Amino acid sequence: MISKLLDPQSVALVGASPKPGTVGYVILENLVTRFRGAVYPVNPKYDEVELWGRKLKFYKSVSEIDATVDVVVVATPAPTVPSIVEEAGRRGIPAAVVISSGFAEAGNQELEQRLASAARQYGVRLLGPNCIGVYNAFSNFDTLFLPLDRAGRPPPGPLALISQSGAVAAAIMDWAARRGIGLGLVVNYGNKADVTEVELIEHFAADDRIRVITIYLEGFKYRGEAAKFLNAVRKTVPKKPVVVYKAGRGRAAQRAVRSHTAAMAGTYEMYKGLFSQAGALEASSVREMFDMAKALATQPIPRGPRALVVSDSGGMAIQAVDALEALGLEVPEVPESIARELKRELLPFAAVSNPIDVTGSATDQHYKVVLDALLPTAFFDMALVITLMQVPGLTKNLAEYIIDSRRYGKPIAVVNFGGSELVQRFEEVLEDSGIPVYPTPERAAKALWALYKYGEIRRRL
């Protein structure tokens, strides 16, 4: 019944409130104003309330709702939660999202055990407690208690995020929304009294809307969870990539993990080995995780490690070569026969050995000449294209030339840096057409490395 947690058609909100500024108010507003399914507010203090231009009927309990309910969202004080979940189970509701905190993470293990026991007894699949729950951009099922003006909601897209931290999940969503990154499904599981990241990985592996699974992980609660995680990821990776950022690497950070989500941090070396065995790509930061995911969701897998670098800045080209080679990718020289052709087409002072420096006097056509001459050949497996649009000879048409190069079936990552309207529009056109853009050569190189590494992992598994 994981699907009822993530893709419900109807929801009951226990703890719904007409009082602005409360958790129950924000979640109710999310659901009533944007969710495409049916919403049933539950709070015994109210009968009918006018909110957001409509009259809302409040129910005294979930037992009073005379309609099918797929999921109950609970936002009430912790001591009341087990009985609410038990009532939902007797009512036949198959899933529950428990927003409430004050369970094992606060030292109340017995209360959490009672909650988990009630869910098991009635077959209710439980997400949480101590979580922000689910954001589904496809249906606008949104249990976040953070107002839209403070935490943006990203558009539908091919990325899924599984996060052990609610605040991190919300911050990532806000960051993705500001950049137009398509984050279709986000799940924060909190204390994972029932549903774990393993089941979520398995669910997303089978979801055709999702191309890349990203995971923010702090730690496992029990030793046996590591083996289950390994098996789930290994089964998933041949179908789609899994990118993980592990927080809580040092000793002090591990203490924070235990108090945050009642998780066992474990040694970082253990997790690093686990990710390698499972075939997950490990990121060193949240930003790097999404740099990789963006490329993995949009670009083909390269056949080999050989990168073409083309740039209108010699300095940026050198940085790109350093970054690529530091990651184990290759930057081979252009064959002499093709180099002679390029010399005839490019400016006399252009460098044509790889990196190819079309210089600050370049035009859009110079990039097109390089890409059309080299990407179709067997000498290069991918391209890192640096386009500093401050150069006077470049126009918005360059984006179309780069997009057209997709026909060669090789991954492309673009580096573009600046704040002018032309720069921003240039990036938007590329990103909208599925070409990932990064502000530095190092980040673009890591994205290309992720594509190559995933190809290696998939062949191995």
Short mmCIF file of C-alpha atoms in Angstrom, two decimals:
data_model
loop_
_atom_site.label_atom_id
_atom_site.label_comp_id
_atom_site.label_asym_id
_atom_site.label_seq_id
_atom_site.Cartn_x
_atom_site.Cartn_y
_atom_site.Cartn_z
CA MET A 1 0.00 0.00 0.00
CA ILE A 2 2.97 2.34 -0.47
CA SER A 3 1.12 3.78 -3.46
CA LYS A 4 -1.64 5.02 -1.15
CA LEU A 5 0.95 6.98 0.81
CA LEU A 6 2.45 8.63 -2.25
CA ASP A 7 -0.38 8.80 -4.80
CA PRO A 8 -3.66 8.95 -2.85
CA GLN A 9 -6.95 9.98 -4.39
CA SER A 10 -8.41 11.08 -1.06
CA VAL A 11 -7.01 12.23 2.27
CA ALA A 12 -8.27 12.85 5.81
CA LEU A 13 -6.34 15.43 7.82
CA VAL A 14 -6.62 14.87 11.58
CA GLY A 15 -5.64 18.05 13.37
CA ALA A 16 -6.91 20.30 10.58
CA SER A 17 -7.27 23.87 11.81
CA PRO A 18 -8.77 27.16 10.57
CA LYS A 19 -6.22 29.12 12.62
CA PRO A 20 -3.49 30.70 10.45
CA GLY A 21 0.07 29.95 11.50
CA THR A 22 -0.67 26.47 12.84
CA VAL A 23 0.60 23.21 11.37
CA GLY A 24 -2.96 22.02 10.80
CA TYR A 25 -3.82 25.22 8.91
CA VAL A 26 -0.85 25.13 6.53
CA ILE A 27 -1.33 21.47 5.58
CA LEU A 28 -5.08 22.02 5.15
CA GLU A 29 -4.43 24.97 2.85
CA ASN A 30 -1.98 22.91 0.79
CA LEU A 31 -4.53 20.16 0.32
CA VAL A 32 -7.70 22.20 -0.14
CA THR A 33 -6.29 24.75 -2.58
CA ARG A 34 -4.00 22.52 -4.69
CA PHE A 35 -4.49 18.76 -4.20
CA ARG A 36 -6.41 17.14 -7.05
CA GLY A 37 -8.17 14.61 -4.82
CA ALA A 38 -10.82 14.73 -2.08
CA VAL A 39 -9.95 16.30 1.30
CA TYR A 40 -11.70 15.58 4.62
CA PRO A 41 -10.69 17.86 7.55
CA VAL A 42 -10.97 16.21 10.98
CA ASN A 43 -11.18 18.25 14.18
CA PRO A 44 -13.95 17.83 16.80
CA LYS A 45 -13.83 21.55 17.65
CA TYR A 46 -15.42 22.64 14.36
CA ASP A 47 -18.50 21.84 12.29
CA GLU A 48 -18.26 24.02 9.18
CA VAL A 49 -15.76 26.75 8.40
CA GLU A 50 -15.40 29.08 5.43
CA LEU A 51 -11.82 29.12 4.17
CA TRP A 52 -10.23 30.10 0.84
CA GLY A 53 -13.57 31.05 -0.67
CA ARG A 54 -15.35 27.78 0.11
CA LYS A 55 -17.25 26.13 2.96
CA LEU A 56 -15.43 23.21 4.51
CA LYS A 57 -17.18 20.53 6.51
CA PHE A 58 -15.13 19.36 9.50
CA TYR A 59 -15.56 15.81 10.81
CA LYS A 60 -15.40 14.86 14.49
CA SER A 61 -13.33 11.76 13.74
CA VAL A 62 -12.22 9.65 10.78
CA SER A 63 -15.03 7.20 11.60
CA GLU A 64 -17.58 9.85 10.59
CA ILE A 65 -16.26 10.17 7.03
CA ASP A 66 -18.74 8.38 4.77
CA ALA A 67 -16.41 8.05 1.79
CA THR A 68 -13.30 6.15 0.75
CA VAL A 69 -10.13 7.51 2.32
CA ASP A 70 -6.73 6.42 0.98
CA VAL A 71 -4.52 8.06 3.59
CA VAL A 72 -4.87 9.81 6.93
CA VAL A 73 -2.45 12.62 7.75
CA VAL A 74 -2.02 13.08 11.51
CA ALA A 75 -0.89 16.40 13.01
CA THR A 76 -1.93 16.14 16.66
CA PRO A 77 0.03 15.85 19.96
CA ALA A 78 2.10 12.67 20.12
CA PRO A 79 0.12 10.90 22.92
CA THR A 80 -3.06 11.01 20.80
CA VAL A 81 -1.53 9.51 17.67
CA PRO A 82 -1.64 5.72 18.38
CA SER A 83 -5.41 5.78 19.01
CA ILE A 84 -6.00 7.86 15.85
CA VAL A 85 -4.05 5.37 13.73
CA GLU A 86 -5.91 2.50 15.39
CA GLU A 87 -9.25 4.16 14.56
CA ALA A 88 -8.09 4.71 10.97
CA GLY A 89 -7.19 1.04 10.74
CA ARG A 90 -10.61 -0.04 12.02
CA ARG A 91 -12.14 2.32 9.48
CA GLY A 92 -10.22 0.54 6.70
CA ILE A 93 -7.85 3.37 5.80
CA PRO A 94 -4.72 1.66 4.43
CA ALA A 95 -2.06 4.34 5.02
CA ALA A 96 -1.06 7.07 7.49
CA VAL A 97 1.42 9.94 7.44
CA VAL A 98 2.30 10.98 11.00
CA ILE A 99 3.66 14.53 11.09
CA SER A 100 3.65 14.67 14.90
CA SER A 101 6.98 14.59 16.76
CA GLY A 102 7.77 13.60 20.34
CA PHE A 103 8.45 9.90 19.83
CA ALA A 104 11.74 7.94 19.84
CA GLU A 105 13.73 10.98 18.72
CA ALA A 106 12.70 12.60 22.04
CA GLY A 107 13.34 9.48 24.11
CA ASN A 108 9.73 8.17 23.98
CA GLN A 109 10.49 4.76 22.49
CA GLU A 110 7.50 3.12 24.18
CA LEU A 111 5.05 5.56 22.59
CA GLU A 112 6.57 4.91 19.17
CA GLN A 113 6.31 1.17 19.73
CA ARG A 114 2.62 1.57 20.59
CA LEU A 115 2.11 3.53 17.39
CA ALA A 116 3.90 0.93 15.26
CA SER A 117 1.96 -1.87 16.96
CA ALA A 118 -1.39 -0.20 16.24
CA ALA A 119 -0.43 0.23 12.58
CA ARG A 120 0.66 -3.41 12.27
CA GLN A 121 -2.47 -4.72 13.96
CA TYR A 122 -4.74 -3.12 11.38
CA GLY A 123 -2.47 -3.32 8.34
CA VAL A 124 -1.92 0.44 8.11
CA ARG A 125 1.28 1.44 6.29
CA LEU A 126 2.83 4.19 8.38
CA LEU A 127 5.15 6.99 7.27
CA GLY A 128 6.94 8.74 10.14
CA PRO A 129 6.45 9.78 12.86
CA ASN A 130 8.41 13.03 13.19
CA CYS A 131 8.35 13.80 9.47
CA ILE A 132 7.07 16.33 6.95
CA GLY A 133 5.75 13.47 4.86
CA VAL A 134 5.10 13.60 1.14
CA TYR A 135 5.24 16.08 -1.71
CA ASN A 136 3.86 14.77 -5.00
CA ALA A 137 4.28 17.38 -7.75
CA PHE A 138 2.17 15.33 -10.16
CA SER A 139 -1.00 15.48 -8.01
CA ASN A 140 -0.04 18.26 -5.55
CA PHE A 141 -0.50 15.91 -2.61
CA ASP A 142 1.48 17.99 -0.13
CA THR A 143 1.76 17.32 3.62
CA LEU A 144 4.48 19.90 4.32
CA PHE A 145 3.60 22.27 7.16
CA LEU A 146 5.77 25.00 5.59
CA PRO A 147 3.96 27.87 3.81
CA LEU A 148 4.50 28.29 0.08
CA ASP A 149 5.96 31.77 0.48
CA ARG A 150 8.72 30.34 2.69
CA ALA A 151 9.37 27.00 1.03
CA GLY A 152 8.89 26.72 -2.72
CA ARG A 153 7.45 23.63 -4.36
CA PRO A 154 9.35 22.32 -7.42
CA PRO A 155 7.61 21.44 -10.68
CA PRO A 156 6.89 17.85 -11.79
CA GLY A 157 9.95 16.11 -13.13
CA PRO A 158 12.01 12.91 -13.34
CA LEU A 159 13.83 13.13 -9.99
CA ALA A 160 12.70 11.61 -6.69
CA LEU A 161 14.12 12.49 -3.28
CA ILE A 162 14.08 10.22 -0.23
CA SER A 163 15.21 12.20 2.80
CA GLN A 164 15.77 11.21 6.41
CA SER A 165 15.60 14.90 7.39
CA GLY A 166 12.47 16.95 6.92
CA ALA A 167 14.23 20.32 7.07
CA VAL A 168 16.80 19.20 4.49
CA ALA A 169 14.01 17.91 2.23
CA ALA A 170 12.17 21.23 2.47
CA ALA A 171 15.34 23.22 1.78
CA ILE A 172 16.11 21.06 -1.26
CA MET A 173 12.58 21.55 -2.54
CA ASP A 174 12.84 25.32 -2.16
CA TRP A 175 16.25 25.30 -3.89
CA ALA A 176 14.93 23.11 -6.73
CA ALA A 177 11.82 25.28 -7.15
CA ARG A 178 13.92 28.44 -7.57
CA ARG A 179 15.95 26.72 -10.29
CA GLY A 180 13.07 24.98 -12.06
CA ILE A 181 14.46 21.51 -11.32
CA GLY A 182 11.78 18.86 -11.82
CA LEU A 183 11.53 17.08 -8.47
CA GLY A 184 8.42 14.99 -8.96
CA LEU A 185 8.27 13.12 -5.64
CA VAL A 186 9.77 13.91 -2.25
CA VAL A 187 9.39 11.72 0.84
CA ASN A 188 10.70 12.40 4.34
CA TYR A 189 10.27 9.30 6.51
CA GLY A 190 11.48 10.65 9.87
CA ASN A 191 11.78 7.95 12.52
CA LYS A 192 10.67 5.20 10.08
CA ALA A 193 8.57 3.30 12.61
CA ASP A 194 7.24 1.32 9.64
CA VAL A 195 8.05 2.44 6.08
CA THR A 196 11.79 2.69 5.41
CA GLU A 197 13.97 4.03 2.62
CA VAL A 198 14.25 0.47 1.30
CA GLU A 199 10.56 0.23 0.43
CA LEU A 200 10.62 3.72 -1.04
CA ILE A 201 13.58 2.80 -3.26
CA GLU A 202 11.74 -0.30 -4.46
CA HIS A 203 8.62 1.76 -5.17
CA PHE A 204 10.46 4.44 -7.15
CA ALA A 205 12.36 1.77 -9.07
CA ALA A 206 9.03 0.66 -10.54
CA ASP A 207 7.65 4.19 -11.11
CA ASP A 208 8.02 5.15 -14.78
CA ARG A 209 7.75 8.85 -13.92
CA ILE A 210 11.06 8.70 -12.06
CA ARG A 211 14.43 8.44 -13.85
CA VAL A 212 16.83 9.12 -10.97
CA ILE A 213 16.46 8.39 -7.24
CA THR A 214 18.30 10.71 -4.85
CA ILE A 215 18.73 9.89 -1.15
CA TYR A 216 19.72 12.04 1.81
CA LEU A 217 20.76 9.51 4.47
CA GLU A 218 21.83 10.01 8.08
CA GLY A 219 21.92 6.44 9.34
CA PHE A 220 20.20 3.10 9.83
CA LYS A 221 18.35 2.17 13.03
CA TYR A 222 19.41 -1.49 12.99
CA ARG A 223 22.37 -3.39 11.57
CA GLY A 224 20.13 -5.53 9.37
CA GLU A 225 18.90 -2.49 7.49
CA ALA A 226 22.23 -2.11 5.71
CA ALA A 227 21.84 -5.47 3.96
CA LYS A 228 18.29 -4.63 2.91
CA PHE A 229 19.44 -1.26 1.58
CA LEU A 230 22.23 -2.94 -0.40
CA ASN A 231 19.84 -5.44 -1.98
CA ALA A 232 17.26 -2.78 -2.87
CA VAL A 233 19.80 -0.51 -4.53
CA ARG A 234 21.51 -3.35 -6.40
CA LYS A 235 18.16 -4.38 -7.89
CA THR A 236 17.35 -0.79 -8.82
CA VAL A 237 20.61 0.37 -10.40
CA PRO A 238 20.28 -1.69 -13.61
CA LYS A 239 16.99 0.16 -14.23
CA LYS A 240 17.85 3.66 -13.02
CA PRO A 241 20.63 5.42 -11.09
CA VAL A 242 20.63 5.97 -7.33
CA VAL A 243 22.60 8.94 -5.95
CA VAL A 244 23.24 9.14 -2.18
CA TYR A 245 24.53 11.86 0.10
CA LYS A 246 25.48 10.49 3.52
CA ALA A 247 25.46 13.04 6.33
CA GLY A 248 26.92 12.40 9.78
CA ARG A 249 30.44 11.35 8.83
CA GLY A 250 32.42 12.52 11.87
CA ARG A 251 32.09 11.60 15.54
CA ALA A 252 30.33 14.79 16.62
CA ALA A 253 27.98 14.59 13.64
CA GLN A 254 27.08 11.02 14.57
CA ARG A 255 25.87 12.23 17.98
CA ALA A 256 23.65 14.75 16.23
CA VAL A 257 22.23 12.01 13.99
CA ARG A 258 21.15 9.95 17.01
CA SER A 259 19.27 12.87 18.55
CA HIS A 260 17.77 13.97 15.25
CA THR A 261 15.99 10.89 13.91
CA ALA A 262 16.80 8.17 16.44
CA ALA A 263 19.13 6.61 13.88
CA MET A 264 22.39 4.74 14.28
CA ALA A 265 24.99 6.66 12.31
CA GLY A 266 27.69 3.98 12.16
CA THR A 267 31.17 4.61 10.75
CA TYR A 268 31.42 6.50 7.49
CA GLU A 269 33.77 3.87 6.06
CA MET A 270 31.04 1.25 6.50
CA TYR A 271 28.56 3.36 4.54
CA LYS A 272 31.09 4.20 1.84
CA GLY A 273 31.76 0.50 1.29
CA LEU A 274 28.04 -0.22 1.29
CA PHE A 275 27.34 2.36 -1.41
CA SER A 276 30.15 0.98 -3.57
CA GLN A 277 28.88 -2.61 -3.25
CA ALA A 278 25.31 -1.54 -3.98
CA GLY A 279 26.20 0.47 -7.07
CA ALA A 280 24.99 3.79 -5.69
CA LEU A 281 26.75 6.96 -6.76
CA GLU A 282 27.95 8.85 -3.69
CA ALA A 283 27.83 12.65 -3.58
CA SER A 284 29.88 14.80 -1.22
CA SER A 285 27.11 17.39 -0.77
CA VAL A 286 23.45 17.99 -1.51
CA ARG A 287 24.43 20.32 -4.35
CA GLU A 288 26.67 17.69 -5.91
CA MET A 289 23.91 15.10 -5.57
CA PHE A 290 21.63 17.18 -7.76
CA ASP A 291 24.41 18.17 -10.15
CA MET A 292 24.82 14.45 -10.85
CA ALA A 293 21.10 13.70 -10.87
CA LYS A 294 20.37 16.45 -13.39
CA ALA A 295 22.83 14.95 -15.87
CA LEU A 296 21.75 11.37 -15.19
CA ALA A 297 18.12 12.27 -15.85
CA THR A 298 18.75 14.00 -19.17
CA GLN A 299 21.90 12.63 -20.83
CA PRO A 300 22.79 9.32 -22.49
CA ILE A 301 25.40 7.06 -20.92
CA PRO A 302 28.83 7.50 -22.59
CA ARG A 303 30.61 4.52 -24.13
CA GLY A 304 33.95 5.51 -22.64
CA PRO A 305 35.85 8.11 -20.58
CA ARG A 306 37.11 10.40 -23.38
CA ALA A 307 35.96 14.02 -23.10
CA LEU A 308 36.00 16.82 -25.63
CA VAL A 309 36.46 20.29 -24.12
CA VAL A 310 35.51 23.35 -26.17
CA SER A 311 35.67 26.83 -24.70
CA ASP A 312 35.90 30.54 -25.48
CA SER A 313 38.17 30.96 -22.44
CA GLY A 314 41.59 29.34 -22.27
CA GLY A 315 41.67 29.66 -18.49
CA MET A 316 38.32 27.95 -18.01
CA ALA A 317 39.36 25.21 -20.46
CA ILE A 318 42.47 24.46 -18.39
CA GLN A 319 40.34 24.23 -15.24
CA ALA A 320 38.00 21.81 -17.02
CA VAL A 321 40.88 19.56 -18.10
CA ASP A 322 42.27 19.51 -14.56
CA ALA A 323 38.86 18.58 -13.16
CA LEU A 324 38.19 15.85 -15.72
CA GLU A 325 41.59 14.21 -15.34
CA ALA A 326 41.40 14.38 -11.53
CA LEU A 327 38.23 12.28 -11.77
CA GLY A 328 39.88 9.69 -14.01
CA LEU A 329 38.35 10.86 -17.28
CA GLU A 330 40.52 11.33 -20.36
CA VAL A 331 41.07 14.42 -22.54
CA PRO A 332 42.70 12.99 -25.69
CA GLU A 333 44.23 15.10 -28.43
CA VAL A 334 42.31 15.77 -31.62
CA PRO A 335 43.62 13.60 -34.50
CA GLU A 336 45.88 15.59 -36.82
CA SER A 337 43.63 15.12 -39.85
CA ILE A 338 40.62 16.67 -38.06
CA ALA A 339 42.81 19.36 -36.47
CA ARG A 340 43.85 20.53 -39.96
CA GLU A 341 40.19 20.86 -40.97
CA LEU A 342 39.40 22.84 -37.81
CA LYS A 343 42.30 25.22 -38.45
CA ARG A 344 40.72 26.11 -41.79
CA GLU A 345 37.32 26.79 -40.19
CA LEU A 346 38.29 28.52 -36.93
CA LEU A 347 40.16 31.72 -36.21
CA PRO A 348 43.93 31.62 -36.93
CA PHE A 349 44.84 31.90 -33.26
CA ALA A 350 42.38 29.23 -32.03
CA ALA A 351 43.82 26.17 -30.24
CA VAL A 352 42.62 22.90 -31.76
CA SER A 353 44.39 20.15 -29.80
CA ASN A 354 41.79 19.54 -27.00
CA PRO A 355 40.93 21.52 -25.11
CA ILE A 356 39.76 23.51 -28.09
CA ASP A 357 39.91 27.23 -27.40
CA VAL A 358 37.75 29.08 -29.93
CA THR A 359 38.92 32.29 -28.14
CA GLY A 360 37.13 35.40 -26.99
CA SER A 361 36.58 36.40 -30.63
CA ALA A 362 34.44 33.32 -31.27
CA THR A 363 31.03 33.26 -32.90
CA ASP A 364 28.20 30.77 -32.53
CA GLN A 365 29.30 29.13 -35.78
CA HIS A 366 32.74 28.32 -34.41
CA TYR A 367 31.18 26.14 -31.68
CA LYS A 368 28.98 24.45 -34.25
CA VAL A 369 32.00 23.65 -36.43
CA VAL A 370 33.82 21.97 -33.51
CA LEU A 371 30.83 19.98 -32.26
CA ASP A 372 29.83 18.81 -35.74
CA ALA A 373 33.41 17.80 -36.58
CA LEU A 374 34.23 15.87 -33.40
CA LEU A 375 31.12 14.57 -31.63
CA PRO A 376 30.12 12.16 -34.45
CA THR A 377 33.57 10.53 -34.39
CA ALA A 378 34.71 7.56 -32.30
CA PHE A 379 37.47 9.66 -30.71
CA PHE A 380 35.23 11.30 -28.09
CA ASP A 381 32.54 9.92 -25.78
CA MET A 382 31.23 13.16 -24.20
CA ALA A 383 31.58 16.93 -24.36
CA LEU A 384 32.15 19.68 -21.81
CA VAL A 385 31.19 22.95 -23.50
CA ILE A 386 32.18 26.26 -21.87
CA THR A 387 30.18 29.24 -23.10
CA LEU A 388 31.06 32.55 -21.48
CA MET A 389 28.34 34.67 -23.05
CA GLN A 390 30.12 37.92 -22.24
CA VAL A 391 32.03 37.37 -25.51
CA PRO A 392 30.49 39.82 -28.05
CA GLY A 393 30.33 37.36 -30.95
CA LEU A 394 28.02 34.90 -29.15
CA THR A 395 24.23 35.07 -29.33
CA LYS A 396 21.25 33.09 -28.09
CA ASN A 397 21.48 31.00 -31.28
CA LEU A 398 24.43 29.15 -29.74
CA ALA A 399 21.95 27.33 -27.51
CA GLU A 400 20.22 25.89 -30.57
CA TYR A 401 23.52 24.64 -31.99
CA ILE A 402 24.33 22.87 -28.71
CA ILE A 403 20.83 21.39 -28.50
CA ASP A 404 21.13 20.19 -32.10
CA SER A 405 24.31 18.31 -31.12
CA ARG A 406 22.20 15.92 -29.05
CA ARG A 407 21.56 14.03 -32.28
CA TYR A 408 25.03 12.50 -31.96
CA GLY A 409 23.87 10.53 -28.91
CA LYS A 410 26.65 11.63 -26.58
CA PRO A 411 26.33 13.40 -23.21
CA ILE A 412 26.91 17.15 -23.09
CA ALA A 413 27.43 19.36 -20.05
CA VAL A 414 27.61 23.14 -20.42
CA VAL A 415 29.46 25.65 -18.23
CA ASN A 416 27.93 29.11 -18.24
CA PHE A 417 28.72 31.84 -15.75
CA GLY A 418 27.27 35.31 -15.26
CA GLY A 419 24.16 37.20 -14.23
CA SER A 420 23.00 39.11 -17.32
CA GLU A 421 19.58 38.55 -18.84
CA LEU A 422 21.22 36.95 -21.90
CA VAL A 423 23.12 34.49 -19.70
CA GLN A 424 20.01 33.54 -17.75
CA ARG A 425 17.86 33.11 -20.84
CA PHE A 426 20.61 31.07 -22.51
CA GLU A 427 20.68 28.71 -19.53
CA GLU A 428 16.89 28.40 -19.44
CA VAL A 429 16.73 27.40 -23.11
CA LEU A 430 19.39 24.73 -22.63
CA GLU A 431 17.91 23.34 -19.42
CA ASP A 432 14.40 23.27 -20.88
CA SER A 433 15.77 21.22 -23.77
CA GLY A 434 17.50 18.72 -21.47
CA ILE A 435 21.07 20.07 -21.56
CA PRO A 436 22.43 20.46 -17.99
CA VAL A 437 24.20 23.75 -17.23
CA TYR A 438 26.69 24.36 -14.40
CA PRO A 439 28.45 27.52 -13.15
CA THR A 440 31.94 25.96 -12.88
CA PRO A 441 34.03 23.46 -14.86
CA GLU A 442 34.49 21.31 -11.72
CA ARG A 443 30.75 20.78 -11.32
CA ALA A 444 30.24 19.98 -15.00
CA ALA A 445 33.14 17.53 -14.90
CA LYS A 446 31.64 15.74 -11.89
CA ALA A 447 28.32 15.43 -13.73
CA LEU A 448 30.04 13.83 -16.74
CA TRP A 449 31.97 11.55 -14.37
CA ALA A 450 28.67 10.43 -12.82
CA LEU A 451 27.37 9.45 -16.26
CA TYR A 452 30.53 7.47 -17.03
CA LYS A 453 30.61 5.87 -13.58
CA TYR A 454 26.96 4.85 -13.79
CA GLY A 455 27.64 3.21 -17.15
CA GLU A 456 30.46 1.22 -15.53
CA ILE A 457 28.27 0.24 -12.58
CA ARG A 458 25.41 -0.88 -14.80
CA ARG A 459 27.72 -3.02 -16.90
CA ARG A 460 29.16 -4.58 -13.76
CA LEU A 461 25.78 -5.37 -12.23
#
